[in-house]
Amino acid sequence: NIMVVVITSHNDISTAVECMKEGAFDYLTKPFQLEKIPLLVERARELKELRIRESLLKKELEEKIQIQHRKIRELFLGSLNALVRVLEAKDEYTVGHSRTVASLAYEIAKVLGLGSTLRKKLLIAGHLHDIGKVGIRDDILRKPGPLTREEFEHIRRHPLISEEILSYVIKDKFILSSVRHHHERINGRGYPDGLKGDEIPLGAKILAVADAYEAMTSHRPYRKALPAEIALREIERNKGYHFDPEVVKAFLSIPLTKIYPETEL
Ligand SMILES: [Fe+2]
């Protein structure tokens, strides 16, 4: 913030240019007129004030942008939470389900070494992967007995509906593909697209394990919750058929105590 005026006996253009490049306000060569100095000082003072005002304005603007950014993010997360609540209001069995799936998926992603951006995206996908169930008939969603072929075909549409609903508020491909493919199986017998092995996006393979574990260990209209050990064994048994072996390995390495703390959006 100090304004520098170089006064020198060297009358050399290249030195003058060098001084101005280094930030000098002006360059005077001897002999110079003393009466010019007050005017020079006044100009330097004005320029300094202008610079200070500029930097204050810049700082103010940056703070305003940050506040707006925070508000937009809060609104965005609020709208996602509203969607989760819509599904929970429709289907009591999904209360807490998506939160736990999100939390499990996040932990698996950590073990697999995914970066924090991808982990956060997976958290969003985990919370919203089943939102498409709002488009599934209540009598099918709450049916206590086994589903007929037609009913099962209807329920198989939910990942596509989830993807469609989310595509209005989310453009991120990682999130959308994780949601769309969370019921695919490594052996190609899943849905909606029957993808095989590495055709299935990593996010979807992680969600599949988290989703299956959570579903097995919670109560459903047609069966009681399975104990954690049996659910873990079932996941292990299905690796390479239903689940990706690497994802299963990562999941099984997580201590059970770490599995349940719920991670908010
Ligand atoms: Fe699902």
CSV table of N, CA and C in Angstrom, one decimal, residues 80-233:
chain,number,residue,atom,x,y,z
A,80,LEU,N,-33.6,-31.8,-2.1
A,80,LEU,CA,-33.3,-33.3,-2.1
A,80,LEU,C,-33.9,-34.0,-0.9
A,81,ASN,N,-33.7,-33.3,0.3
A,81,ASN,CA,-34.3,-33.8,1.5
A,81,ASN,C,-35.8,-33.9,1.4
A,82,ALA,N,-36.4,-32.9,0.7
A,82,ALA,CA,-37.9,-32.9,0.5
A,82,ALA,C,-38.3,-34.2,-0.3
A,83,LEU,N,-37.5,-34.5,-1.3
A,83,LEU,CA,-37.8,-35.7,-2.1
A,83,LEU,C,-37.7,-36.9,-1.3
A,84,VAL,N,-36.7,-37.0,-0.4
A,84,VAL,CA,-36.6,-38.2,0.5
A,84,VAL,C,-37.8,-38.3,1.4
A,85,ARG,N,-38.3,-37.1,1.9
A,85,ARG,CA,-39.4,-37.1,2.8
A,85,ARG,C,-40.7,-37.6,2.1
A,86,VAL,N,-40.8,-37.2,0.8
A,86,VAL,CA,-42.0,-37.6,0.0
A,86,VAL,C,-42.1,-39.1,-0.1
A,87,LEU,N,-40.9,-39.7,-0.3
A,87,LEU,CA,-40.9,-41.2,-0.4
A,87,LEU,C,-41.2,-41.8,1.0
A,88,GLU,N,-40.6,-41.2,2.0
A,88,GLU,CA,-40.8,-41.8,3.4
A,88,GLU,C,-42.3,-41.7,3.8
A,89,ALA,N,-42.9,-40.5,3.3
A,89,ALA,CA,-44.3,-40.3,3.7
A,89,ALA,C,-45.2,-41.4,2.9
A,90,LYS,N,-44.8,-41.8,1.8
A,90,LYS,CA,-45.6,-42.8,1.0
A,90,LYS,C,-45.4,-44.2,1.5
A,91,ASP,N,-44.1,-44.5,1.9
A,91,ASP,CA,-43.8,-45.9,2.2
A,91,ASP,C,-43.1,-45.9,3.6
A,92,GLU,N,-43.8,-46.3,4.6
A,92,GLU,CA,-43.2,-46.3,6.0
A,92,GLU,C,-42.0,-47.2,6.1
A,93,TYR,N,-41.9,-48.2,5.2
A,93,TYR,CA,-40.7,-49.1,5.3
A,93,TYR,C,-39.4,-48.5,4.8
A,94,THR,N,-39.6,-47.4,4.1
A,94,THR,CA,-38.3,-46.8,3.6
A,94,THR,C,-37.8,-45.7,4.6
A,95,VAL,N,-38.5,-45.4,5.7
A,95,VAL,CA,-38.1,-44.4,6.6
A,95,VAL,C,-36.7,-44.8,7.1
A,96,GLY,N,-35.7,-44.0,6.9
A,96,GLY,CA,-34.4,-44.3,7.4
A,96,GLY,C,-33.6,-45.2,6.5
A,97,HIS,N,-34.3,-45.9,5.6
A,97,HIS,CA,-33.6,-46.8,4.7
A,97,HIS,C,-32.6,-46.1,3.8
A,98,SER,N,-33.0,-45.0,3.2
A,98,SER,CA,-32.1,-44.3,2.2
A,98,SER,C,-30.9,-43.7,3.0
A,99,ARG,N,-31.2,-43.2,4.2
A,99,ARG,CA,-30.1,-42.6,5.0
A,99,ARG,C,-29.0,-43.7,5.3
A,100,THR,N,-29.5,-44.9,5.7
A,100,THR,CA,-28.5,-45.9,6.0
A,100,THR,C,-27.8,-46.4,4.8
A,101,VAL,N,-28.5,-46.5,3.7
A,101,VAL,CA,-27.8,-46.9,2.4
A,101,VAL,C,-26.8,-45.9,2.0
A,102,ALA,N,-27.1,-44.6,2.2
A,102,ALA,CA,-26.2,-43.6,1.8
A,102,ALA,C,-24.9,-43.7,2.7
A,103,SER,N,-25.2,-43.9,4.0
A,103,SER,CA,-24.1,-43.9,4.9
A,103,SER,C,-23.2,-45.1,4.7
A,104,LEU,N,-23.8,-46.3,4.4
A,104,LEU,CA,-23.0,-47.5,4.1
A,104,LEU,C,-22.2,-47.3,2.8
A,105,ALA,N,-22.9,-46.7,1.8
A,105,ALA,CA,-22.2,-46.5,0.5
A,105,ALA,C,-21.0,-45.6,0.7
A,106,TYR,N,-21.2,-44.6,1.5
A,106,TYR,CA,-20.1,-43.6,1.8
A,106,TYR,C,-18.9,-44.3,2.4
A,107,GLU,N,-19.2,-45.2,3.4
A,107,GLU,CA,-18.1,-46.0,4.0
A,107,GLU,C,-17.4,-46.9,3.1
A,108,ILE,N,-18.1,-47.6,2.2
A,108,ILE,CA,-17.5,-48.5,1.2
A,108,ILE,C,-16.6,-47.7,0.3
A,109,ALA,N,-17.1,-46.5,-0.1
A,109,ALA,CA,-16.4,-45.7,-1.1
A,109,ALA,C,-15.1,-45.2,-0.4
A,110,LYS,N,-15.1,-45.0,0.9
A,110,LYS,CA,-13.9,-44.6,1.6
A,110,LYS,C,-12.8,-45.7,1.5
A,111,VAL,N,-13.3,-46.9,1.8
A,111,VAL,CA,-12.4,-48.0,1.8
A,111,VAL,C,-11.8,-48.2,0.4
A,112,LEU,N,-12.6,-48.0,-0.6
A,112,LEU,CA,-12.2,-48.2,-2.0
A,112,LEU,C,-11.3,-47.0,-2.5
A,113,GLY,N,-11.1,-46.0,-1.6
A,113,GLY,CA,-10.2,-44.9,-1.9
A,113,GLY,C,-10.8,-43.8,-2.9
A,114,LEU,N,-12.2,-43.8,-2.9
A,114,LEU,CA,-12.8,-42.7,-3.8
A,114,LEU,C,-12.6,-41.3,-3.1
A,115,GLY,N,-12.3,-40.3,-3.9
A,115,GLY,CA,-12.1,-39.0,-3.4
A,115,GLY,C,-13.4,-38.4,-2.7
A,116,SER,N,-13.2,-37.3,-2.0
A,116,SER,CA,-14.3,-36.7,-1.2
A,116,SER,C,-15.5,-36.2,-2.2
A,117,THR,N,-15.2,-35.7,-3.4
A,117,THR,CA,-16.2,-35.3,-4.3
A,117,THR,C,-17.1,-36.5,-4.7
A,118,LEU,N,-16.5,-37.6,-5.1
A,118,LEU,CA,-17.3,-38.7,-5.5
A,118,LEU,C,-18.0,-39.3,-4.3
A,119,ARG,N,-17.4,-39.3,-3.1
A,119,ARG,CA,-18.1,-39.8,-1.9
A,119,ARG,C,-19.4,-39.0,-1.6
A,120,LYS,N,-19.2,-37.7,-1.8
A,120,LYS,CA,-20.4,-36.8,-1.5
A,120,LYS,C,-21.5,-37.1,-2.6
A,121,LYS,N,-21.1,-37.3,-3.8
A,121,LYS,CA,-22.1,-37.6,-4.9
A,121,LYS,C,-22.8,-38.9,-4.5
A,122,LEU,N,-22.0,-39.9,-4.0
A,122,LEU,CA,-22.6,-41.2,-3.7
A,122,LEU,C,-23.6,-41.1,-2.5
A,123,LEU,N,-23.3,-40.1,-1.6
A,123,LEU,CA,-24.2,-39.9,-0.5
A,123,LEU,C,-25.5,-39.4,-1.0
A,124,ILE,N,-25.5,-38.5,-2.0
A,124,ILE,CA,-26.7,-38.0,-2.6
A,124,ILE,C,-27.5,-39.1,-3.3
A,125,ALA,N,-26.7,-39.9,-4.1
A,125,ALA,CA,-27.3,-41.0,-4.8
A,125,ALA,C,-27.9,-42.0,-3.8
A,126,GLY,N,-27.2,-42.3,-2.7
A,126,GLY,CA,-27.7,-43.2,-1.7
A,126,GLY,C,-29.1,-42.7,-1.1
A,127,HIS,N,-29.1,-41.4,-0.8
A,127,HIS,CA,-30.4,-40.9,-0.2
A,127,HIS,C,-31.5,-40.9,-1.2
A,128,LEU,N,-31.2,-40.9,-2.5
A,128,LEU,CA,-32.3,-40.7,-3.5
A,128,LEU,C,-32.5,-41.9,-4.4
A,129,HIS,N,-31.8,-43.0,-4.2
A,129,HIS,CA,-31.8,-44.0,-5.3
A,129,HIS,C,-33.2,-44.6,-5.5
A,130,ASP,N,-34.0,-44.6,-4.4
A,130,ASP,CA,-35.4,-45.3,-4.5
A,130,ASP,C,-36.5,-44.3,-4.7
A,131,ILE,N,-36.2,-43.0,-4.9
A,131,ILE,CA,-37.2,-42.0,-5.0
A,131,ILE,C,-38.3,-42.4,-6.1
A,132,GLY,N,-37.9,-43.1,-7.1
A,132,GLY,CA,-38.8,-43.6,-8.1
A,132,GLY,C,-39.9,-44.4,-7.6
A,133,LYS,N,-39.8,-44.9,-6.3
A,133,LYS,CA,-40.9,-45.7,-5.8
A,133,LYS,C,-42.2,-44.9,-5.6
A,134,VAL,N,-42.0,-43.6,-5.6
A,134,VAL,CA,-43.3,-42.7,-5.5
A,134,VAL,C,-44.2,-43.0,-6.7
A,135,GLY,N,-43.6,-43.6,-7.8
A,135,GLY,CA,-44.4,-43.9,-9.0
A,135,GLY,C,-44.9,-45.3,-9.0
A,136,ILE,N,-44.6,-46.0,-7.9
A,136,ILE,CA,-45.1,-47.5,-7.9
A,136,ILE,C,-46.4,-47.5,-7.1
A,137,ARG,N,-47.3,-48.4,-7.6
A,137,ARG,CA,-48.6,-48.5,-6.9
A,137,ARG,C,-48.5,-48.9,-5.5
A,138,ASP,N,-49.3,-48.3,-4.6
A,138,ASP,CA,-49.2,-48.6,-3.1
A,138,ASP,C,-49.5,-50.0,-2.8
A,139,ASP,N,-50.5,-50.6,-3.6
A,139,ASP,CA,-50.8,-52.0,-3.3
A,139,ASP,C,-49.7,-53.0,-3.5
A,140,ILE,N,-48.8,-52.6,-4.5
A,140,ILE,CA,-47.6,-53.4,-4.8
A,140,ILE,C,-46.5,-53.2,-3.8
A,141,LEU,N,-46.3,-51.9,-3.5
A,141,LEU,CA,-45.3,-51.5,-2.6
A,141,LEU,C,-45.5,-52.1,-1.2
A,142,ARG,N,-46.8,-52.2,-0.8
A,142,ARG,CA,-47.1,-52.7,0.6
A,142,ARG,C,-47.6,-54.1,0.6
A,143,LYS,N,-47.5,-54.8,-0.5
A,143,LYS,CA,-48.0,-56.1,-0.5
A,143,LYS,C,-47.2,-57.1,0.4
A,144,PRO,N,-47.9,-57.7,1.3
A,144,PRO,CA,-47.2,-58.6,2.3
A,144,PRO,C,-46.7,-59.9,1.6
A,145,GLY,N,-47.3,-60.4,0.6
A,145,GLY,CA,-46.9,-61.7,0.0
A,145,GLY,C,-46.0,-61.5,-1.2
A,146,PRO,N,-45.7,-62.6,-1.8
A,146,PRO,CA,-44.8,-62.5,-3.0
A,146,PRO,C,-45.5,-61.8,-4.2
A,147,LEU,N,-44.7,-61.2,-5.0
A,147,LEU,CA,-45.3,-60.4,-6.1
A,147,LEU,C,-45.5,-61.3,-7.3
A,148,THR,N,-46.6,-60.9,-8.1
A,148,THR,CA,-46.8,-61.6,-9.4
A,148,THR,C,-45.8,-61.1,-10.4
A,149,ARG,N,-45.8,-61.8,-11.5
A,149,ARG,CA,-44.8,-61.3,-12.6
A,149,ARG,C,-45.1,-59.9,-13.0
A,150,GLU,N,-46.4,-59.6,-13.2
A,150,GLU,CA,-46.8,-58.3,-13.6
A,150,GLU,C,-46.4,-57.2,-12.5
A,151,GLU,N,-46.6,-57.6,-11.3
A,151,GLU,CA,-46.3,-56.6,-10.2
A,151,GLU,C,-44.8,-56.4,-10.1
A,152,PHE,N,-44.0,-57.5,-10.3
A,152,PHE,CA,-42.6,-57.4,-10.3
A,152,PHE,C,-42.1,-56.5,-11.4
A,153,GLU,N,-42.7,-56.7,-12.6
A,153,GLU,CA,-42.4,-55.8,-13.8
A,153,GLU,C,-42.6,-54.4,-13.5
A,154,HIS,N,-43.7,-54.1,-12.7
A,154,HIS,CA,-44.0,-52.7,-12.4
A,154,HIS,C,-43.0,-52.1,-11.4
A,155,ILE,N,-42.6,-52.9,-10.4
A,155,ILE,CA,-41.6,-52.4,-9.4
A,155,ILE,C,-40.2,-52.2,-10.0
A,156,ARG,N,-39.9,-53.0,-11.1
A,156,ARG,CA,-38.6,-52.9,-11.8
A,156,ARG,C,-38.5,-51.6,-12.5
A,157,ARG,N,-39.5,-50.8,-12.6
A,157,ARG,CA,-39.4,-49.5,-13.2
A,157,ARG,C,-38.9,-48.4,-12.3
A,158,HIS,N,-38.8,-48.7,-11.0
A,158,HIS,CA,-38.5,-47.6,-10.1
A,158,HIS,C,-37.1,-47.0,-10.3
A,159,PRO,N,-36.0,-47.7,-10.7
A,159,PRO,CA,-34.8,-47.0,-10.9
A,159,PRO,C,-34.9,-46.0,-12.1
A,160,LEU,N,-35.6,-46.4,-13.1
A,160,LEU,CA,-35.8,-45.5,-14.2
A,160,LEU,C,-36.6,-44.2,-13.8
A,161,ILE,N,-37.6,-44.4,-13.0
A,161,ILE,CA,-38.4,-43.3,-12.5
A,161,ILE,C,-37.5,-42.4,-11.6
A,162,SER,N,-36.7,-43.1,-10.7
A,162,SER,CA,-35.8,-42.3,-9.9
A,162,SER,C,-34.9,-41.4,-10.7
A,163,GLU,N,-34.3,-42.0,-11.8
A,163,GLU,CA,-33.4,-41.2,-12.6
A,163,GLU,C,-34.1,-40.1,-13.3
A,164,GLU,N,-35.3,-40.3,-13.7
A,164,GLU,CA,-36.1,-39.3,-14.4
A,164,GLU,C,-36.4,-38.1,-13.5
A,165,ILE,N,-36.9,-38.4,-12.3
A,165,ILE,CA,-37.2,-37.4,-11.3
A,165,ILE,C,-36.0,-36.6,-11.0
A,166,LEU,N,-34.9,-37.3,-10.7
A,166,LEU,CA,-33.7,-36.5,-10.3
A,166,LEU,C,-33.1,-35.7,-11.4
A,167,SER,N,-33.3,-36.2,-12.7
A,167,SER,CA,-32.6,-35.4,-13.8
A,167,SER,C,-33.2,-34.0,-13.9
A,168,TYR,N,-34.3,-33.7,-13.2
A,168,TYR,CA,-34.8,-32.3,-13.2
A,168,TYR,C,-33.9,-31.4,-12.3
A,169,VAL,N,-33.4,-32.0,-11.3
A,169,VAL,CA,-32.6,-31.2,-10.3
A,169,VAL,C,-31.1,-31.5,-10.3
A,170,ILE,N,-30.7,-32.7,-10.9
A,170,ILE,CA,-29.3,-33.1,-10.9
A,170,ILE,C,-28.9,-33.4,-12.3
A,171,LYS,N,-27.7,-32.8,-12.7
A,171,LYS,CA,-27.2,-33.1,-14.0
A,171,LYS,C,-26.0,-34.0,-14.0
A,172,ASP,N,-25.5,-34.3,-12.8
A,172,ASP,CA,-24.3,-35.1,-12.6
A,172,ASP,C,-24.5,-36.6,-13.1
A,173,LYS,N,-23.6,-37.0,-14.0
A,173,LYS,CA,-23.7,-38.3,-14.6
A,173,LYS,C,-23.5,-39.4,-13.6
A,174,PHE,N,-22.5,-39.2,-12.7
A,174,PHE,CA,-22.1,-40.2,-11.7
A,174,PHE,C,-23.3,-40.5,-10.8
A,175,ILE,N,-24.0,-39.4,-10.3
A,175,ILE,CA,-25.2,-39.6,-9.5
A,175,ILE,C,-26.3,-40.3,-10.2
A,176,LEU,N,-26.6,-39.8,-11.4
A,176,LEU,CA,-27.7,-40.4,-12.2
A,176,LEU,C,-27.5,-41.8,-12.6
A,177,SER,N,-26.2,-42.2,-13.0
A,177,SER,CA,-26.0,-43.5,-13.4
A,177,SER,C,-26.0,-44.5,-12.2
A,178,SER,N,-25.5,-44.0,-11.0
A,178,SER,CA,-25.5,-44.8,-9.8
A,178,SER,C,-26.9,-45.2,-9.5
A,179,VAL,N,-27.8,-44.2,-9.6
A,179,VAL,CA,-29.2,-44.4,-9.2
A,179,VAL,C,-29.9,-45.3,-10.3
A,180,ARG,N,-29.7,-45.1,-11.5
A,180,ARG,CA,-30.3,-45.9,-12.6
A,180,ARG,C,-30.0,-47.4,-12.5
A,181,HIS,N,-28.7,-47.6,-12.1
A,181,HIS,CA,-28.2,-49.0,-12.2
A,181,HIS,C,-28.1,-49.7,-10.9
A,182,HIS,N,-28.7,-49.2,-9.8
A,182,HIS,CA,-28.5,-49.8,-8.5
A,182,HIS,C,-29.1,-51.2,-8.3
A,183,HIS,N,-29.9,-51.7,-9.3
A,183,HIS,CA,-30.4,-53.0,-9.2
A,183,HIS,C,-29.8,-53.9,-10.3
A,184,GLU,N,-28.7,-53.5,-11.0
A,184,GLU,CA,-28.0,-54.3,-11.9
A,184,GLU,C,-27.3,-55.4,-11.1
A,185,ARG,N,-27.0,-56.5,-11.8
A,185,ARG,CA,-26.2,-57.6,-11.1
A,185,ARG,C,-25.0,-57.9,-12.0
A,186,ILE,N,-23.8,-58.3,-11.4
A,186,ILE,CA,-22.6,-58.5,-12.1
A,186,ILE,C,-22.8,-59.6,-13.2
A,187,ASN,N,-23.7,-60.6,-12.9
A,187,ASN,CA,-23.9,-61.6,-13.9
A,187,ASN,C,-24.9,-61.2,-15.0
A,188,GLY,N,-25.3,-60.0,-15.0
A,188,GLY,CA,-26.2,-59.5,-16.1
A,188,GLY,C,-27.7,-59.7,-15.9
A,189,ARG,N,-28.0,-60.3,-14.8
A,189,ARG,CA,-29.4,-60.6,-14.5
A,189,ARG,C,-30.2,-59.6,-13.8
A,190,GLY,N,-29.6,-58.4,-13.6
A,190,GLY,CA,-30.3,-57.3,-12.9
A,190,GLY,C,-31.1,-56.5,-13.9
A,191,TYR,N,-31.6,-55.4,-13.3
A,191,TYR,CA,-32.4,-54.5,-14.1
A,191,TYR,C,-32.0,-53.0,-13.8
A,192,PRO,N,-32.4,-52.0,-14.6
A,192,PRO,CA,-33.3,-52.1,-15.8
A,192,PRO,C,-32.6,-52.5,-17.1
A,193,ASP,N,-31.2,-52.4,-17.2
A,193,ASP,CA,-30.6,-52.6,-18.5
A,193,ASP,C,-29.8,-54.0,-18.7
A,194,GLY,N,-29.8,-54.8,-17.6
A,194,GLY,CA,-29.1,-56.1,-17.7
A,194,GLY,C,-27.6,-55.9,-17.9
A,195,LEU,N,-27.0,-54.9,-17.4
A,195,LEU,CA,-25.6,-54.6,-17.6
A,195,LEU,C,-24.8,-55.7,-16.9
A,196,LYS,N,-23.6,-56.0,-17.4
A,196,LYS,CA,-22.7,-57.1,-16.8
A,196,LYS,C,-21.4,-56.5,-16.3
A,197,GLY,N,-20.9,-57.1,-15.2
A,197,GLY,CA,-19.5,-56.7,-14.7
A,197,GLY,C,-19.2,-55.3,-14.7
A,198,ASP,N,-18.1,-54.9,-15.4
A,198,ASP,CA,-17.6,-53.5,-15.4
A,198,ASP,C,-18.5,-52.6,-16.3
A,199,GLU,N,-19.5,-53.1,-16.9
A,199,GLU,CA,-20.4,-52.2,-17.6
A,199,GLU,C,-21.2,-51.4,-16.6
A,200,ILE,N,-21.3,-52.0,-15.4
A,200,ILE,CA,-22.1,-51.4,-14.3
A,200,ILE,C,-21.2,-50.3,-13.7
A,201,PRO,N,-21.7,-49.1,-13.6
A,201,PRO,CA,-20.9,-48.0,-13.0
A,201,PRO,C,-20.6,-48.3,-11.5
A,202,LEU,N,-19.4,-47.9,-11.1
A,202,LEU,CA,-18.9,-48.2,-9.7
A,202,LEU,C,-19.9,-47.8,-8.7
A,203,GLY,N,-20.4,-46.5,-8.8
A,203,GLY,CA,-21.3,-46.0,-7.8
A,203,GLY,C,-22.5,-46.9,-7.7
A,204,ALA,N,-23.0,-47.5,-8.8
A,204,ALA,CA,-24.2,-48.4,-8.7
A,204,ALA,C,-23.8,-49.7,-8.0
A,205,LYS,N,-22.6,-50.2,-8.3
A,205,LYS,CA,-22.1,-51.5,-7.7
A,205,LYS,C,-22.0,-51.3,-6.1
A,206,ILE,N,-21.6,-50.1,-5.7
A,206,ILE,CA,-21.5,-49.8,-4.3
A,206,ILE,C,-22.9,-49.8,-3.7
A,207,LEU,N,-23.8,-49.0,-4.4
A,207,LEU,CA,-25.2,-48.9,-3.8
A,207,LEU,C,-25.8,-50.2,-3.7
A,208,ALA,N,-25.6,-51.1,-4.7
A,208,ALA,CA,-26.2,-52.4,-4.7
A,208,ALA,C,-25.9,-53.2,-3.4
A,209,VAL,N,-24.7,-53.2,-3.0
A,209,VAL,CA,-24.3,-53.9,-1.8
A,209,VAL,C,-24.9,-53.2,-0.5
A,210,ALA,N,-24.8,-51.9,-0.5
A,210,ALA,CA,-25.3,-51.2,0.7
A,210,ALA,C,-26.9,-51.4,0.8
A,211,ASP,N,-27.5,-51.3,-0.4
A,211,ASP,CA,-29.0,-51.4,-0.5
A,211,ASP,C,-29.4,-52.8,0.0
A,212,ALA,N,-28.7,-53.9,-0.5
A,212,ALA,CA,-29.1,-55.2,-0.2
A,212,ALA,C,-28.9,-55.5,1.3
A,213,TYR,N,-27.8,-55.0,1.9
A,213,TYR,CA,-27.5,-55.2,3.3
A,213,TYR,C,-28.6,-54.6,4.2
A,214,GLU,N,-28.9,-53.3,3.8
A,214,GLU,CA,-29.9,-52.6,4.6
A,214,GLU,C,-31.2,-53.3,4.5
A,215,ALA,N,-31.6,-53.7,3.3
A,215,ALA,CA,-32.9,-54.3,3.1
A,215,ALA,C,-33.0,-55.6,3.9
A,216,MET,N,-31.9,-56.4,3.9
A,216,MET,CA,-31.9,-57.7,4.6
A,216,MET,C,-32.0,-57.5,6.1
A,217,THR,N,-31.4,-56.4,6.6
A,217,THR,CA,-31.3,-56.3,8.1
A,217,THR,C,-32.5,-55.4,8.6
A,218,SER,N,-33.4,-55.1,7.8
A,218,SER,CA,-34.6,-54.3,8.3
A,218,SER,C,-35.9,-55.1,8.0
A,219,HIS,N,-36.9,-54.7,8.8
A,219,HIS,CA,-38.2,-55.4,8.7
A,219,HIS,C,-38.9,-55.1,7.4
A,220,ARG,N,-39.5,-56.0,6.8
A,220,ARG,CA,-40.3,-55.8,5.5
A,220,ARG,C,-41.7,-56.4,5.8
A,221,PRO,N,-42.7,-56.0,5.0
A,221,PRO,CA,-44.1,-56.5,5.2
A,221,PRO,C,-44.1,-58.0,5.1
A,222,TYR,N,-43.2,-58.6,4.3
A,222,TYR,CA,-43.3,-60.1,4.1
A,222,TYR,C,-42.3,-60.9,4.9
A,223,ARG,N,-41.4,-60.2,5.6
A,223,ARG,CA,-40.5,-61.0,6.4
A,223,ARG,C,-39.8,-60.2,7.5
A,224,LYS,N,-39.3,-60.9,8.5
A,224,LYS,CA,-38.6,-60.2,9.6
A,224,LYS,C,-37.2,-59.8,9.2
A,225,ALA,N,-36.6,-58.9,10.0
A,225,ALA,CA,-35.2,-58.5,9.7
A,225,ALA,C,-34.2,-59.7,9.9
A,226,LEU,N,-33.2,-59.8,9.1
A,226,LEU,CA,-32.2,-60.9,9.3
A,226,LEU,C,-31.1,-60.3,10.2
A,227,PRO,N,-30.5,-61.2,11.0
A,227,PRO,CA,-29.4,-60.7,11.8
A,227,PRO,C,-28.2,-60.3,10.9
A,228,ALA,N,-27.4,-59.4,11.4
A,228,ALA,CA,-26.3,-58.8,10.6
A,228,ALA,C,-25.4,-59.9,10.1
A,229,GLU,N,-25.1,-60.9,10.9
A,229,GLU,CA,-24.1,-62.0,10.5
A,229,GLU,C,-24.6,-62.7,9.3
A,230,ILE,N,-25.9,-63.0,9.3
A,230,ILE,CA,-26.5,-63.8,8.2
A,230,ILE,C,-26.5,-62.9,6.9
A,231,ALA,N,-26.9,-61.6,7.1
A,231,ALA,CA,-26.9,-60.7,5.9
A,231,ALA,C,-25.5,-60.6,5.3
A,232,LEU,N,-24.5,-60.5,6.2
A,232,LEU,CA,-23.1,-60.4,5.7
A,232,LEU,C,-22.7,-61.7,4.9
A,233,ARG,N,-23.1,-62.8,5.5
A,233,ARG,CA,-22.8,-64.1,4.8
A,233,ARG,C,-23.5,-64.2,3.4
